XYZ file of C-alpha atoms in Angstrom:
540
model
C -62.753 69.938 -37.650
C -64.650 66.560 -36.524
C -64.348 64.713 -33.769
C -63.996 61.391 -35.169
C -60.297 59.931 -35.243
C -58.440 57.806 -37.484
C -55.269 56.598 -35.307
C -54.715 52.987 -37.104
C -52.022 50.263 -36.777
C -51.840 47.219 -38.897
C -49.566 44.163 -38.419
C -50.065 43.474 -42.166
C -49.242 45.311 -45.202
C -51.963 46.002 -48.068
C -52.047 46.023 -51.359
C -50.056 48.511 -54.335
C -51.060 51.731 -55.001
C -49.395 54.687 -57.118
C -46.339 55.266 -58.686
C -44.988 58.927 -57.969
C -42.899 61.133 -60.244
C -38.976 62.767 -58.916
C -35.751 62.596 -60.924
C -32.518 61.562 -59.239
C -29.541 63.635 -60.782
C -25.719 63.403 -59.852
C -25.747 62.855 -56.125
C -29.019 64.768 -55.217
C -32.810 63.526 -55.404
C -35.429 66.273 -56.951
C -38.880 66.368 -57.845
C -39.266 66.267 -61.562
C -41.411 68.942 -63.465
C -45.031 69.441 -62.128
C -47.768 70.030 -64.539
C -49.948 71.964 -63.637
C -53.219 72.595 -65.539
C -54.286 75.858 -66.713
C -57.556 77.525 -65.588
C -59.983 77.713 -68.220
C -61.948 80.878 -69.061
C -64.917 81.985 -66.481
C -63.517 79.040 -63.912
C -65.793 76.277 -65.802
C -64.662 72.910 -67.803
C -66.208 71.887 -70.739
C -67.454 68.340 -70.267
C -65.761 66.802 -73.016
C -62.484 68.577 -72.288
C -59.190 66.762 -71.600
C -58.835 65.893 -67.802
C -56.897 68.863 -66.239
C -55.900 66.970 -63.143
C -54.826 63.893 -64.645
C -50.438 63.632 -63.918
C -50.777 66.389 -61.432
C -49.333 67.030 -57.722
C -51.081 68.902 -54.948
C -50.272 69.538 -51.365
C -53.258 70.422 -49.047
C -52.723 73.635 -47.239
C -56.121 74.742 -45.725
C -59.426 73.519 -44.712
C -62.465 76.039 -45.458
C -65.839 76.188 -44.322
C -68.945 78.687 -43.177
C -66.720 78.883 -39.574
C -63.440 79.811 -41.614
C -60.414 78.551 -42.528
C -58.224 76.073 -40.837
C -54.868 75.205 -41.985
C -53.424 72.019 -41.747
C -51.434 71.165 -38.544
C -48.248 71.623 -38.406
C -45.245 69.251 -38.883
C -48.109 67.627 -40.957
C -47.956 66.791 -44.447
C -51.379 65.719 -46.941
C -50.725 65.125 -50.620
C -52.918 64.175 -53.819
C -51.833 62.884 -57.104
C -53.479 62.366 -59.735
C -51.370 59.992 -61.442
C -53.389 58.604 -64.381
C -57.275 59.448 -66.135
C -58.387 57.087 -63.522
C -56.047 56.978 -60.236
C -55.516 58.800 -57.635
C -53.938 58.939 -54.194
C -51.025 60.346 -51.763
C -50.244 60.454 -48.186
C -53.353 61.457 -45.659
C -51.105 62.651 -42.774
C -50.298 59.352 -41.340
C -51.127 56.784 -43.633
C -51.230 55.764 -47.875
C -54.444 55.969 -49.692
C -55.591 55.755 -53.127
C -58.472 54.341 -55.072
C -60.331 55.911 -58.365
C -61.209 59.243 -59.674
C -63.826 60.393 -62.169
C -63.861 64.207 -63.388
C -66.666 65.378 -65.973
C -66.938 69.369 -66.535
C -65.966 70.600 -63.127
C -67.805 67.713 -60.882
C -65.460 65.216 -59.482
C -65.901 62.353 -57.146
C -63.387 59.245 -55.104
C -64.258 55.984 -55.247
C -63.097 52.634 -54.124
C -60.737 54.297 -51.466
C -58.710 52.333 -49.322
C -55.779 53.528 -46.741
C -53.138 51.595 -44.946
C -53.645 51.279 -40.849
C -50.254 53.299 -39.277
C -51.142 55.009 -36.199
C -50.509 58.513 -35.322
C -49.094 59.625 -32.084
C -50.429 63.108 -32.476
C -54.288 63.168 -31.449
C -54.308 66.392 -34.225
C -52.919 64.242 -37.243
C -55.512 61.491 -36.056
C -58.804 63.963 -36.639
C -57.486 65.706 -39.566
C -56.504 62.275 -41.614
C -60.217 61.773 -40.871
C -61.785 64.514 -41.788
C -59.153 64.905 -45.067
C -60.765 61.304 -46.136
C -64.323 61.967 -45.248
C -64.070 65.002 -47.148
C -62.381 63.104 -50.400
C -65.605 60.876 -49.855
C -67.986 63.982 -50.548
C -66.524 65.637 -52.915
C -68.135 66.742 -55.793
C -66.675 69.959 -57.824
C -63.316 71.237 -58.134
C -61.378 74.263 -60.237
C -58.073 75.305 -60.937
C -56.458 78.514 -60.747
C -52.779 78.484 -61.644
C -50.569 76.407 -58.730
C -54.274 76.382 -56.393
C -56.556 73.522 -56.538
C -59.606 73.802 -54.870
C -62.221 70.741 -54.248
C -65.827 71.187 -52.631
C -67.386 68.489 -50.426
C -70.395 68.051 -48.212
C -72.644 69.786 -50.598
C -70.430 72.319 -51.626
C -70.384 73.836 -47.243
C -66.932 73.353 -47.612
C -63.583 73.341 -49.159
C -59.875 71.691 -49.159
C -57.203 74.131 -50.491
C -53.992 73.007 -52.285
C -51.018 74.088 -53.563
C -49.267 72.948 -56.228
C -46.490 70.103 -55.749
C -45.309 67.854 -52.780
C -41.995 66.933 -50.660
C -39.074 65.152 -52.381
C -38.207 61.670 -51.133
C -34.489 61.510 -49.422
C -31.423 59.984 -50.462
C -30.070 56.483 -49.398
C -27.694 56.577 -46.308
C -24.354 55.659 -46.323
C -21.998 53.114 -44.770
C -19.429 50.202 -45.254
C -20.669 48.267 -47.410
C -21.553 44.215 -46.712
C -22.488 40.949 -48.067
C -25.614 40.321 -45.782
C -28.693 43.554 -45.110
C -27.389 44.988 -41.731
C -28.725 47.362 -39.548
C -27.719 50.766 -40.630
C -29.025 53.614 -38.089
C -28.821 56.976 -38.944
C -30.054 59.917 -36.688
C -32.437 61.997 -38.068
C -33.292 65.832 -37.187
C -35.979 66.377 -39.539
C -39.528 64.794 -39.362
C -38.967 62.514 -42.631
C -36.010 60.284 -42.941
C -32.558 61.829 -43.557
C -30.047 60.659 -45.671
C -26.368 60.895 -47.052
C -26.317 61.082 -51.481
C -24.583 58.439 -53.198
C -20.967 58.998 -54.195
C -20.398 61.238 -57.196
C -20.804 59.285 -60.518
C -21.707 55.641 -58.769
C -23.570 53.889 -56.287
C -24.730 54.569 -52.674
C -21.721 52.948 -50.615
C -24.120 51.528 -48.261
C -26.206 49.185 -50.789
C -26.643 45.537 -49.762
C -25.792 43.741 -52.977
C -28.313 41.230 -54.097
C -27.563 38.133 -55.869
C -30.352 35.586 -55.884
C -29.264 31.842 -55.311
C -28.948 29.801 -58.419
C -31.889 28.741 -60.309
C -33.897 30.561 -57.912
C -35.640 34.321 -59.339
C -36.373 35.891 -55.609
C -35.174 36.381 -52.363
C -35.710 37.739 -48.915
C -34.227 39.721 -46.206
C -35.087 40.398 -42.854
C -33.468 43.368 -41.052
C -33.738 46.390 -38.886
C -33.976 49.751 -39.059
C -33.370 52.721 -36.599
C -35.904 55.174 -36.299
C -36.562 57.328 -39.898
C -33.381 55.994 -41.116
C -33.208 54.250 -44.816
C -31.517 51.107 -45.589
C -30.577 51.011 -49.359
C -30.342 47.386 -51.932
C -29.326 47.475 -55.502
C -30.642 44.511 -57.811
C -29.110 44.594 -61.578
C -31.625 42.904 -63.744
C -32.253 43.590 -67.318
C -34.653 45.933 -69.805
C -38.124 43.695 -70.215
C -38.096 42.052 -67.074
C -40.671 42.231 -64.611
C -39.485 43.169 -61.078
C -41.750 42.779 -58.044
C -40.959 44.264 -54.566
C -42.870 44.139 -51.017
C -41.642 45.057 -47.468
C -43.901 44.147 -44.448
C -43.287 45.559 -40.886
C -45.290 45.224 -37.605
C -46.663 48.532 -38.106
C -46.554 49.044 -42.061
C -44.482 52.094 -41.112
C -41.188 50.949 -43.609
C -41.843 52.356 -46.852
C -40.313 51.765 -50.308
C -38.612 53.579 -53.054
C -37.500 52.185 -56.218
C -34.839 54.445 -58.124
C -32.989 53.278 -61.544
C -29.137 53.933 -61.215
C -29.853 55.826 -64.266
C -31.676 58.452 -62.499
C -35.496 57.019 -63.547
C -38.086 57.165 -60.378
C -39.824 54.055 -60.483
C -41.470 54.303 -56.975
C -41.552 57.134 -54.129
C -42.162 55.911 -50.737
C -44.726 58.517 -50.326
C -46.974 57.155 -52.640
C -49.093 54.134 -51.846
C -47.876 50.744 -49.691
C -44.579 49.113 -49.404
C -45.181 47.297 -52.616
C -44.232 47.642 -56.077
C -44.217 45.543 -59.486
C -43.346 46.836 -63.486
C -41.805 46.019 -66.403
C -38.023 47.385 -66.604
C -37.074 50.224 -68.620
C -33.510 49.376 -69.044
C -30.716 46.957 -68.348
C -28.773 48.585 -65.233
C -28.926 48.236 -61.314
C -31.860 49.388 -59.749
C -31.721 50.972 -56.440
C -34.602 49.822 -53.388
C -35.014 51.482 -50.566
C -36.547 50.492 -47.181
C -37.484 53.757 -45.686
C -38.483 54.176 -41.829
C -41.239 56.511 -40.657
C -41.691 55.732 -37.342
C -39.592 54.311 -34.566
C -36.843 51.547 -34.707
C -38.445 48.602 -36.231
C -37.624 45.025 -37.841
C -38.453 44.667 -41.143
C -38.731 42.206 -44.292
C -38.265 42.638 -47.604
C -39.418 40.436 -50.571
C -37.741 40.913 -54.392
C -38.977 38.442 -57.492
C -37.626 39.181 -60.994
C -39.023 36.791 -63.763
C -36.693 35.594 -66.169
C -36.903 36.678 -69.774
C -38.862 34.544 -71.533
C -40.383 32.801 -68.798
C -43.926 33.457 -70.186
C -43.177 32.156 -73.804
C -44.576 28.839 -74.346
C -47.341 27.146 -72.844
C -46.765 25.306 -69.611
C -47.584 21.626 -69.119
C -49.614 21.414 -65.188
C -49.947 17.858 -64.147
C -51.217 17.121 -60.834
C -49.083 15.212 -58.218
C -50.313 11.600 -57.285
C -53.290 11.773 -55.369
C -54.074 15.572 -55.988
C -56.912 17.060 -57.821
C -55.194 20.989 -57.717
C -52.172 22.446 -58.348
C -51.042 25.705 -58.320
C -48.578 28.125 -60.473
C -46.816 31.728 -59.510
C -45.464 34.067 -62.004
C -45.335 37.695 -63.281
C -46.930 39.315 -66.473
C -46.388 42.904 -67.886
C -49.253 44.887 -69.073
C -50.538 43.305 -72.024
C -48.808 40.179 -71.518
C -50.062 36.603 -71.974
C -48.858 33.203 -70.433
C -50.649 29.455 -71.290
C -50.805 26.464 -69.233
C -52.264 23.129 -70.400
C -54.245 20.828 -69.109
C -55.189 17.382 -69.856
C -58.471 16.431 -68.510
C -61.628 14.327 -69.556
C -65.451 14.532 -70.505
C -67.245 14.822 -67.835
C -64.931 16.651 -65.035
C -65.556 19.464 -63.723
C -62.717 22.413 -64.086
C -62.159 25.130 -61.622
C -59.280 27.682 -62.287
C -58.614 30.985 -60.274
C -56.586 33.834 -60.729
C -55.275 36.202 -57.394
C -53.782 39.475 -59.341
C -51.117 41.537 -56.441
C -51.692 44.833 -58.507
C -53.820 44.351 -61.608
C -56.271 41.875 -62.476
C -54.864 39.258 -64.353
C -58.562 37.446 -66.736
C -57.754 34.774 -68.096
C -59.981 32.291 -71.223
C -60.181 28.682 -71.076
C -59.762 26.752 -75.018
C -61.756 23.504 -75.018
C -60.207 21.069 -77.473
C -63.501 21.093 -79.494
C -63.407 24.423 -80.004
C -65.076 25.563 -76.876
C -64.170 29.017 -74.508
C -65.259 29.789 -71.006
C -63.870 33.330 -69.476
C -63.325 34.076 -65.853
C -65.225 36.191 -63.925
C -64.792 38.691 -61.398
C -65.118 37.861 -57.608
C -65.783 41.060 -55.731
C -64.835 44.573 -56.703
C -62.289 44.419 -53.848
C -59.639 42.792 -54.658
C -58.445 41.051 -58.209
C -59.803 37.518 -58.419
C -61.062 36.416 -61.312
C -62.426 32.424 -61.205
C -64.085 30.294 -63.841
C -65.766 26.315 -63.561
C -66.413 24.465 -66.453
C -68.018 21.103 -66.898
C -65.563 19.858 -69.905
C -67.344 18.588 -72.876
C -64.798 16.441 -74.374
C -61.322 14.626 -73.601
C -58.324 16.167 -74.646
C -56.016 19.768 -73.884
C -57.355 22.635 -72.118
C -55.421 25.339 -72.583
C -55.690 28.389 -70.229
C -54.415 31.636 -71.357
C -53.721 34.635 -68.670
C -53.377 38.142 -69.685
C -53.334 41.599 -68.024
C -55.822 44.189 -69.929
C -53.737 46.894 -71.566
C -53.451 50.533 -69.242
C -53.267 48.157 -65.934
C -49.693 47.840 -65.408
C -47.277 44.679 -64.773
C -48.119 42.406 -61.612
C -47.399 39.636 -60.159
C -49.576 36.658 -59.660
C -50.930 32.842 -58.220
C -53.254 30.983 -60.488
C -54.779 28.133 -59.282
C -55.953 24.570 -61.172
C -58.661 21.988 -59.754
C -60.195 19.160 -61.790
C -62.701 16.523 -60.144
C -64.230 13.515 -61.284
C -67.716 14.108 -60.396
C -68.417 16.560 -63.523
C -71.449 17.923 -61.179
C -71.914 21.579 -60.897
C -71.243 23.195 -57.796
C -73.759 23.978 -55.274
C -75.343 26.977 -54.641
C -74.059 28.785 -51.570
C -75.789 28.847 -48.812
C -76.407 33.181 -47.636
C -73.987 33.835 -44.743
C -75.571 34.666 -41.406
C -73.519 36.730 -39.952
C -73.194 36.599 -35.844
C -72.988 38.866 -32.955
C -70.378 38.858 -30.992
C -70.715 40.021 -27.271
C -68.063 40.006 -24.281
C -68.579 37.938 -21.476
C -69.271 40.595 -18.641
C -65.798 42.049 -17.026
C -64.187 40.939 -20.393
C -63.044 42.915 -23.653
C -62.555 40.195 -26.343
C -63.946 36.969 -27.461
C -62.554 34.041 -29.860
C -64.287 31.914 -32.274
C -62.590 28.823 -33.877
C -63.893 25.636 -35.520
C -63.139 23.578 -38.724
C -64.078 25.642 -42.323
C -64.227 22.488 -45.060
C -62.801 21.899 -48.402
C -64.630 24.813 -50.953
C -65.253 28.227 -50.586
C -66.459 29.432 -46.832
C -67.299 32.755 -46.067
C -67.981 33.636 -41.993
C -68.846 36.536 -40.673
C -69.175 38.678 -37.453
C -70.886 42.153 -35.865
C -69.336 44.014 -33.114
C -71.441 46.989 -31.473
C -68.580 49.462 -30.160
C -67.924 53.168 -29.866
C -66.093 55.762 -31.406
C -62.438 55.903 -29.882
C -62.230 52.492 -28.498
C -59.164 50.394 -29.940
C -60.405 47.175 -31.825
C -58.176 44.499 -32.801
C -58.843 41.383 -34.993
C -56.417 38.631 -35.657
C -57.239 35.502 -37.016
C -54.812 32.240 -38.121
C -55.461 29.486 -40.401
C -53.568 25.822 -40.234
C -53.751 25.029 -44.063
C -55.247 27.432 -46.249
C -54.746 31.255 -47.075
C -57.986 33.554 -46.026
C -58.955 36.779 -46.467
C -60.714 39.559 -44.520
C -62.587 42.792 -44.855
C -62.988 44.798 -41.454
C -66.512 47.277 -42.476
C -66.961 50.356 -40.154
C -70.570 52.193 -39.948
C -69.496 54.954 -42.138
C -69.172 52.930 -45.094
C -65.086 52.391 -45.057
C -63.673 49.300 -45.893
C -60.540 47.982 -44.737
C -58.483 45.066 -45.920
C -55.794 43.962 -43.712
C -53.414 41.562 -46.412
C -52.434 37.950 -45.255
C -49.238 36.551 -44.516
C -47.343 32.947 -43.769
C -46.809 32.047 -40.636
C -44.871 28.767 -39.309
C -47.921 26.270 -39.446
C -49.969 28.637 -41.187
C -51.523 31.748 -42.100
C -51.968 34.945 -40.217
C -54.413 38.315 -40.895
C -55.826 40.979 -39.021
C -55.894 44.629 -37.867
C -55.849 47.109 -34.688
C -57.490 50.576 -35.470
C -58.959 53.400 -32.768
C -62.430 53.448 -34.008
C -63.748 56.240 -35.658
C -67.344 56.318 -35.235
C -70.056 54.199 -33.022
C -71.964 51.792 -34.317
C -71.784 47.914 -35.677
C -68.519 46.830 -37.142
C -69.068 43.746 -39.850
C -66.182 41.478 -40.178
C -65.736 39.148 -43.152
C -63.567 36.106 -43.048
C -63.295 34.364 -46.350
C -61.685 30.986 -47.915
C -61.592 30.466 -51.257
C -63.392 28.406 -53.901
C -62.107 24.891 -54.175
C -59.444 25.153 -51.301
C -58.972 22.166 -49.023
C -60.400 22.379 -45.429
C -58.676 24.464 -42.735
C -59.096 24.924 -38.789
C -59.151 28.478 -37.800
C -59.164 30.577 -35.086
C -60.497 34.456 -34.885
C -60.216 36.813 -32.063
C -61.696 39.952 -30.785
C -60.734 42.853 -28.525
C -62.352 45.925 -28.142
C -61.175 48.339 -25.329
């Protein structure tokens, strides 16, 4: 094994991942069917066969190279899914990952891979999660042999081993039942959260009933949970609406599973961050679990369900007195296409942007002439799509938003800015990024100052060593921002944003796994009005 360690800890949730496959019969919770491929003759894949691995399960088992084997430490757990031709992720010993596949003949290779930041307590777990990811970054071949997957990385010197299939998810807990989420501990003997089955033929007797407030279509509850215990909610909504479900916790370590009463897996708490959003299968109550994998912890969880028919119709936007933006929220099933109009003049210049939670969400703008302008893709990081127009004519613009077909349902902000200048928008300036160093005897440093109206990108370099702890937080007064934390091996991490009382919060603590310049990336978006921040940095 390497020396390099992976012990992470984020104070923010990140982004959706996967949705995992179990069946929930009676009063017990089981793994549905695995498919597993068969091996094809002499161990090699045609390159225009089917994708063996696509809706598969693996669990890793050993680690193989010119020194031996090593199998994985114990109490420890590493799964991959292959859930789609294109997706793929599972749990890396202490933390979520997932990103993209590509398999031709028997090479294979992991892109765009991103992980959540728990930490481990067990040094072991920290250097194997490493090494598991480095290796998924180096793969390059893989075969098959009946319930055995085996992948080759680092120039085919080494190996990962699986077997086939992976660890159920447990059953809700039980207790009296009340109006208001309440703390429900339960012991636990085992190293994943135990649980009590519902009652025969209904509900779990525990479940915190939801009933949103009237008129409104989400709601929120903040709790706490004893140490790998489960706290359970049931929702009834109907077949064709679109259901959208986060929890955040100081250390990401409350998961989420999302069960139909009919039995249907929706989500697995193994698989991928605390967040979740689809179209319903049926009219029924739906079952959400907040699961703990780590010690006693608060907790908050976030439910939206959009009304049926809420995207039929296009949607008037007029701008409050004084304002040149405004801004809409909604959800969209795969497929699925909502309009807004806007009423704007020759000469003014347009901006629109689109923030997709789990799929992109592209959207066209219809000139009243005749006239269409497309958004485009900001980064490969994260789904923005944006668009400015200098408008030809008076009259309606209508913009139409729509999630590309095989991409799922998400939820989703769009944003709307006209101006009176009609003048094209400057060229951005190239971002110098600066150095931070510590004042001698000290371990962090701060930077604050005043980011203006538009987009702003800032960014910093930190020289530190492998094993140190770094932590980054930064807070804005007025305007949402995001971040990307770089390491020198290539890795990306994206710590998500969240509200604050006066504000906006965002950051990260991770041991470091490797020495060498860290690049930080704080970004506001196009067309946003000016903010104050603040940005801090400790390394120790």
């Amino acid at each position: 094994m390497t020396e390099n360690q992976m012990g992470r800890k984020s104070y923010y949730p990140l982004a959706s991942l996967l949705v995992a496959l179990l069946m929930l019969t009676g009063c017990t919770i089981t793994l549905s069917p695995l498919v597993t491929p068969e091996p094809t003759m002499g161990g090699t894949i045609p390159t225009d066969a089917p994708n063996p691995l696509a809706n598969t399960s693996w669990q890793l088992t050993t680690f193989e190279d010119n020194g031996g084997s090593t199998p994985v430490v114990a109490g420890s757990m590493v799964t991959l899914e292959f859930t789609s031709d294109t997706q793929a992720g599972g749990n890396s010993g202490c933390n979520s990952y997932g990103g993209t596949y590509t398999v031709q003949g028997e090479s294979i290779t992991f892109s765009e891979m991103a992980a959540t930041l728990m930490a481990c307590t067990d040094a072991d777990i920290m250097t194997q999660e490493q090494q598991y990811l480095d290796a998924l970054h180096s793969a390059d071949r893989f075969a098959v042999d009946g319930d055995q997957l085996t992948i080759w990385y680092d120039n085919d010197n080494s190996k990962l081993i699986f077997t086939a299939g992976t660890a159920p998810t447990p059953a809700p807990t039980t207790a009296e039942s009340t109006a208001e989420p309440t703390t429900m501990p339960t012991e636990a003997s085992t190293p994943l959260p135990t649980a009590t089955p519902a009652e025969e033929g209904g509900l779990p007797t525990d479940a915190h009933r939801i009933n949103f407030a009237p008129g409104a279509s989400s709601a929120e509850f903040t709790s706490t949970l004893a140490e790998r215990a489960t706290d359970t909610y049931v929702l009834q909504a109907q077949q064709g609406q679109i259901m959208s479900v986060a929890i955040t916790s100081p250390n990401n370590d409350v998961l989420l599973s999302v069960i139909g009463a009919d039995g249907t897996p929706l989500k697995r708490y193994q698989n991928g961050p605390p967040t979740w959003t689809s179209t319903l299968p049926a009219t029924q109550d739906y079952l959400i679990e907040a699961v703990s994998v780590g010690p006693a912890t608060d907790y908050t969880l976030q439910v939206w369900v959009e009304p049926l028919g809420n995207n039929n119709g296009a949607e008037q936007v007029e701008f409050a007195p004084g304002e040149t933006s405004a801004s809409r929220s909604g959800a969209l099933p795969e497929g699925g296409v909502k309009e807004y109009v806007l009423t704007a003049s020759a000469g003014q210049t347009m901006h629109v942007q689109t923030v997709g939670y789990s799929a992109p969400v592209e959207f066209t703008i219809h000139g009243p002439g005749g006239g269409s302008w497309s958004g485009e893709a900001k980064g490969s990081e994260v789904y923005i799509y944006t668009a400015q127009v200098t408008l030809p004519s008076n009259g309606d613009y209508v913009v139409s938003l729509t999630v590309p077909a095989n991409k799922g349902a998400t939820r989703y902000d769009v944003t709307f800015t006209i101006d009176g200048s009609g003048s094209q928008p400057a060229t951005p300036s190239p971002v110098e990024a600066e150095h931070i160093e510590f004042a001698p005897g000290t371990t962090s440093a701060e930077r604050s100052g005043m980011l203006p109206s538009g987009p702003g990108t800032l960014q910093y370099v930190l020289a530190a060593n492998e094993g140190q702890t770094m932590t980054v937080d930064a807070t804005s007064d007025g305007t949402p921002l995001s971040m990307m934390i770089k390491d020198p091996t290539g890795f990306s991490t994206i710590p998500e944003m969240r509200e604050v009382q006066g504000g906006y919060a965002i950051g990260a603590q991770f041991v470091l796994p490797a020495t060498g310049d860290y690049v930080v990336t704080l970004q506001k978006a196009d067309h946003t009005p000016s903010t104050n921040y603040s940005i801090t940095f400790t390394i120790e």
